[in-house]
């Protein structure tokens, strides 16, 4: 279903030293550095698989997801998802994927949540029966009935993240990309979101790619882990293989820390 081969992506970033004089100089003579966000990234994910995609800040996780969503075009390599190249066939591609970015919202800030859902239905051109069926089921499972008429700006973080998940699933996608979906959530909200993601994968066979810094999310959800560091894939395997890289009895966080140390990231 998802195949990335030799994906590369560089960014040209402007640099300047602090100070007013240097700021003025930068207006006329700007210096740049090239950041290698992704270097020859390759992996495959099968239908119905739930994969944890982990790595330190700046490792390339979000860049990879944006390429798979069609938001970014790579400098090299190929990406095939359901037989399509995301950045070349964006309209057809996005109808089959759902995306949740923990630090960005797809809800309209000043309107009731239900209005955002209906706007998203129109954007994806989801037929009424599918929309109604999915909405009713998701509202019940995620316990959102009491906040549908509340503007997004008035929601707590946990409420908003549950609404973001609903918004990403209204059009019945085959693939769900979750970029830090539990960031900042309390324990109760995290457990509710984890339970829902797991049931979604088991009951609907939805393929899930999850990025997070919370290893409890990974332990609860993912059977396979892909570790990226400095733009390169460093590890791809199951929890059992991960355990072999760390001292006996180590926690999941300690296992990942051992990998970071081994690969010097």
Coordinates of C-alpha atoms in Angstrom, one line a residue:
X1 CA 0.0 0.0 0.0
X2 CA 2.7 2.5 1.0
X3 CA 6.2 2.3 -0.6
X4 CA 9.0 4.9 -0.3
X5 CA 12.2 4.4 -2.2
X6 CA 15.3 6.6 -1.9
X7 CA 13.3 9.7 -0.8
X8 CA 15.5 12.8 -0.4
X9 CA 14.5 16.3 0.7
X10 CA 16.8 19.3 1.3
X11 CA 15.8 22.8 2.6
X12 CA 17.8 26.0 2.1
X13 CA 17.7 28.0 5.3
X14 CA 18.8 31.6 5.7
X15 CA 21.4 32.3 8.4
X16 CA 22.6 35.5 10.1
X17 CA 24.4 36.4 13.3
X18 CA 22.6 38.4 16.1
X19 CA 22.9 42.2 16.2
X20 CA 21.4 45.2 14.3
X21 CA 24.4 45.7 12.1
X22 CA 24.4 42.1 11.0
X23 CA 20.7 42.3 10.4
X24 CA 21.1 45.2 8.0
X25 CA 24.0 43.4 6.2
X26 CA 21.8 40.4 5.8
X27 CA 19.3 42.5 3.8
X28 CA 21.9 42.8 1.0
X29 CA 24.1 39.8 1.5
X30 CA 22.2 36.8 2.8
X31 CA 23.9 33.6 3.8
X32 CA 22.3 30.2 3.5
X33 CA 22.9 26.6 4.6
X34 CA 21.5 23.4 3.2
X35 CA 19.6 21.2 5.7
X36 CA 19.4 17.5 4.6
X37 CA 16.0 16.7 6.0
X38 CA 15.7 13.3 4.4
X39 CA 18.5 11.2 2.9
X40 CA 17.6 8.1 0.9
X41 CA 14.6 7.1 3.1
X42 CA 13.0 3.8 2.1
X43 CA 10.4 1.6 3.7
X44 CA 7.1 -0.2 2.9
X45 CA 3.9 -0.5 4.9
X46 CA 1.3 -3.1 4.2
X47 CA -2.5 -2.8 4.3
X48 CA -3.9 -2.7 7.8
X49 CA -0.5 -2.3 9.5
X50 CA 0.0 0.0 12.4
X51 CA 3.5 1.5 12.5
X52 CA 5.3 3.8 15.0
X53 CA 7.6 6.3 13.3
X54 CA 9.9 7.7 15.9
X55 CA 13.0 9.9 16.2
X56 CA 14.3 13.0 17.9
X57 CA 13.1 16.5 17.0
X58 CA 14.3 17.5 13.5
X59 CA 14.9 13.9 12.5
X60 CA 12.6 14.2 9.4
X61 CA 9.3 12.6 10.7
X62 CA 7.0 15.4 9.8
X63 CA 8.7 16.0 6.5
X64 CA 8.2 12.3 5.6
X65 CA 4.5 12.6 6.4
X66 CA 4.1 15.8 4.4
X67 CA 5.6 14.0 1.4
X68 CA 3.2 11.1 1.8
X69 CA 0.3 13.5 2.1
X70 CA 1.3 15.3 -1.1
X71 CA 2.1 18.6 0.7
X72 CA 5.8 18.5 -0.2
X73 CA 7.6 17.3 -3.3
X74 CA 10.8 15.4 -2.6
X75 CA 14.1 16.3 -4.4
X76 CA 14.6 12.6 -5.3
X77 CA 13.2 9.1 -4.9
X78 CA 9.7 7.7 -5.4
X79 CA 6.6 7.4 -3.2
X80 CA 3.7 5.2 -4.2
X81 CA 0.5 5.0 -2.0
X82 CA -2.4 2.9 -3.3
X83 CA -0.7 3.1 -6.8
X84 CA -0.6 6.9 -6.8
X85 CA 2.2 9.5 -6.4
X86 CA 0.8 11.8 -3.7
X87 CA 2.1 15.2 -5.0
X88 CA 1.1 14.4 -8.6
X89 CA -2.4 13.1 -7.9
X90 CA -3.3 15.1 -4.8
X91 CA -7.1 15.3 -5.3
X92 CA -7.6 11.6 -5.7
X93 CA -5.0 10.8 -3.1
X94 CA -6.3 12.9 -0.3
X95 CA -9.8 11.2 -0.6
X96 CA -8.2 8.0 0.7
X97 CA -6.1 9.4 3.6
X98 CA -6.8 11.1 6.9
X99 CA -4.2 13.3 8.7
X100 CA -4.0 14.6 12.2
X101 CA -1.2 17.1 13.1
X102 CA -1.0 17.5 16.8
X103 CA 0.2 21.1 16.5
X104 CA -2.0 22.3 13.7
X105 CA -5.8 22.4 13.4
X106 CA -8.2 21.7 10.5
X107 CA -11.1 23.1 12.5
X108 CA -12.4 26.6 11.9
X109 CA -11.6 28.5 15.0
X110 CA -14.7 30.6 15.5
X111 CA -17.5 28.4 14.4
X112 CA -19.2 25.4 16.1
X113 CA -17.5 22.1 15.7
X114 CA -20.4 20.6 13.8
X115 CA -20.1 23.4 11.2
X116 CA -16.4 22.5 10.6
X117 CA -17.5 18.9 10.1
X118 CA -20.1 19.8 7.5
X119 CA -17.6 22.0 5.7
X120 CA -15.1 19.1 5.6
X121 CA -17.9 16.9 4.3
X122 CA -18.4 19.3 1.4
X123 CA -14.6 19.6 0.7
X124 CA -14.3 15.9 0.4
X125 CA -17.6 15.5 -1.4
X126 CA -18.6 12.8 1.0
X127 CA -22.1 11.4 0.3
X128 CA -24.7 12.1 3.0
X129 CA -25.2 8.5 4.1
X130 CA -21.4 7.8 4.6
X131 CA -21.0 11.1 6.4
X132 CA -24.0 10.6 8.7
X133 CA -23.0 7.0 9.5
X134 CA -19.3 7.9 10.3
X135 CA -20.3 11.1 12.2
X136 CA -22.8 9.3 14.5
X137 CA -20.4 6.4 15.2
X138 CA -17.4 8.7 15.9
X139 CA -19.4 11.1 18.1
X140 CA -20.6 8.2 20.2
X141 CA -17.2 6.5 20.6
X142 CA -15.2 9.7 21.3
X143 CA -18.0 11.1 23.5
X144 CA -18.4 14.5 21.7
X145 CA -22.2 14.9 21.6
X146 CA -22.1 17.7 24.2
X147 CA -19.6 19.9 22.4
X148 CA -20.8 19.8 18.8
X149 CA -22.2 23.3 19.0
X150 CA -19.1 24.8 20.8
X151 CA -16.6 26.9 18.8
X152 CA -13.2 25.2 18.4
X153 CA -11.5 28.1 20.3
X154 CA -13.5 27.2 23.4
X155 CA -12.5 23.6 23.5
X156 CA -9.9 22.1 25.8
X157 CA -6.9 20.5 24.1
X158 CA -8.2 17.0 24.7
X159 CA -11.6 17.8 23.3
X160 CA -10.0 19.5 20.3
X161 CA -7.8 16.6 19.5
X162 CA -10.7 14.2 19.6
X163 CA -12.6 16.5 17.2
X164 CA -9.5 16.6 14.9
X165 CA -9.6 12.8 14.7
X166 CA -13.3 12.9 13.8
X167 CA -12.6 15.5 11.1
X168 CA -9.9 13.2 9.6
X169 CA -12.2 10.2 9.5
X170 CA -15.5 11.5 8.2
X171 CA -14.7 10.6 4.6
X172 CA -13.8 7.0 5.5
X173 CA -10.0 7.0 4.6
X174 CA -8.0 3.8 4.1
X175 CA -4.9 5.3 5.7
X176 CA -4.5 7.5 8.8
X177 CA -1.4 9.6 9.4
X178 CA -1.1 10.7 13.0
X179 CA 1.7 13.3 13.8
X180 CA 1.9 13.5 17.6
X181 CA -1.9 13.2 18.2
X182 CA -1.6 12.9 22.0
X183 CA 0.7 15.9 22.5
X184 CA -0.3 17.8 25.6
X185 CA -3.2 15.6 26.5
X186 CA -4.0 14.4 30.0
X187 CA -3.8 10.8 30.9
X188 CA -7.6 10.1 30.5
X189 CA -7.7 11.7 27.1
X190 CA -4.6 9.8 26.0
X191 CA -6.1 6.5 26.9
X192 CA -9.3 7.3 25.1
X193 CA -7.5 8.3 21.9
X194 CA -5.2 5.2 22.1
X195 CA -8.2 2.9 22.6
X196 CA -10.1 4.5 19.6
X197 CA -7.1 4.2 17.3
X198 CA -6.6 0.6 18.2
X199 CA -10.3 -0.3 17.6
X200 CA -10.2 1.6 14.3
X201 CA -7.3 -0.5 13.1
X202 CA -8.8 -3.8 14.3
X203 CA -12.4 -3.2 13.1
X204 CA -11.9 -1.3 9.9
X205 CA -8.5 -2.4 8.9
X206 CA -7.3 1.2 8.6
X207 CA -3.5 1.5 8.0
X208 CA -2.0 3.8 10.7
X209 CA 1.4 5.6 10.7
X210 CA 2.0 7.2 14.1
X211 CA 4.7 9.6 15.0
X212 CA 5.1 10.5 18.7
X213 CA 7.7 11.2 21.4
X214 CA 5.5 9.3 23.9
X215 CA 6.7 5.7 24.0
X216 CA 3.6 4.6 25.8
X217 CA 1.7 5.4 22.7
X218 CA 4.1 3.2 20.7
X219 CA 3.8 0.3 23.2
X220 CA 0.0 0.5 23.3
X221 CA -0.5 0.7 19.5
X222 CA 2.4 -0.2 17.3
X223 CA 3.7 -3.7 16.4
X224 CA 6.5 -2.3 14.2
X225 CA 8.8 0.6 14.8
X226 CA 10.7 2.7 12.3
X227 CA 13.4 4.9 13.8
X228 CA 14.7 7.9 11.8
X229 CA 17.6 10.1 12.8
X230 CA 19.4 12.9 10.9
X231 CA 17.1 12.2 7.9
X232 CA 18.1 8.5 7.6
X233 CA 16.3 5.3 8.6
X234 CA 18.3 3.7 11.4
X235 CA 16.0 0.9 12.6
X236 CA 13.0 -1.0 11.2
X237 CA 11.6 -3.9 13.2
X238 CA 9.3 -5.1 16.0
X239 CA 9.4 -4.5 19.7
X240 CA 11.3 -7.8 20.3
X241 CA 14.1 -6.6 18.0
X242 CA 14.1 -3.3 19.9
X243 CA 14.5 -5.1 23.2
X244 CA 17.6 -6.9 21.9
X245 CA 19.3 -3.5 21.5
X246 CA 18.9 -2.5 25.2
X247 CA 19.8 -4.0 28.6
X248 CA 17.4 -6.6 30.0
X249 CA 14.4 -5.1 31.8
X250 CA 14.8 -1.7 30.2
X251 CA 11.7 0.5 29.6
X252 CA 10.6 1.5 26.1
X253 CA 12.2 4.9 26.6
X254 CA 15.5 3.3 27.7
X255 CA 15.4 1.1 24.6
X256 CA 15.0 4.1 22.3
X257 CA 17.6 6.0 24.2
X258 CA 20.0 3.1 23.7
X259 CA 19.4 3.3 20.0
X260 CA 19.9 7.0 19.9
X261 CA 23.3 6.5 21.7
X262 CA 24.2 3.6 19.3
X263 CA 23.6 5.8 16.2
X264 CA 24.9 9.0 17.9
X265 CA 21.7 11.0 17.4

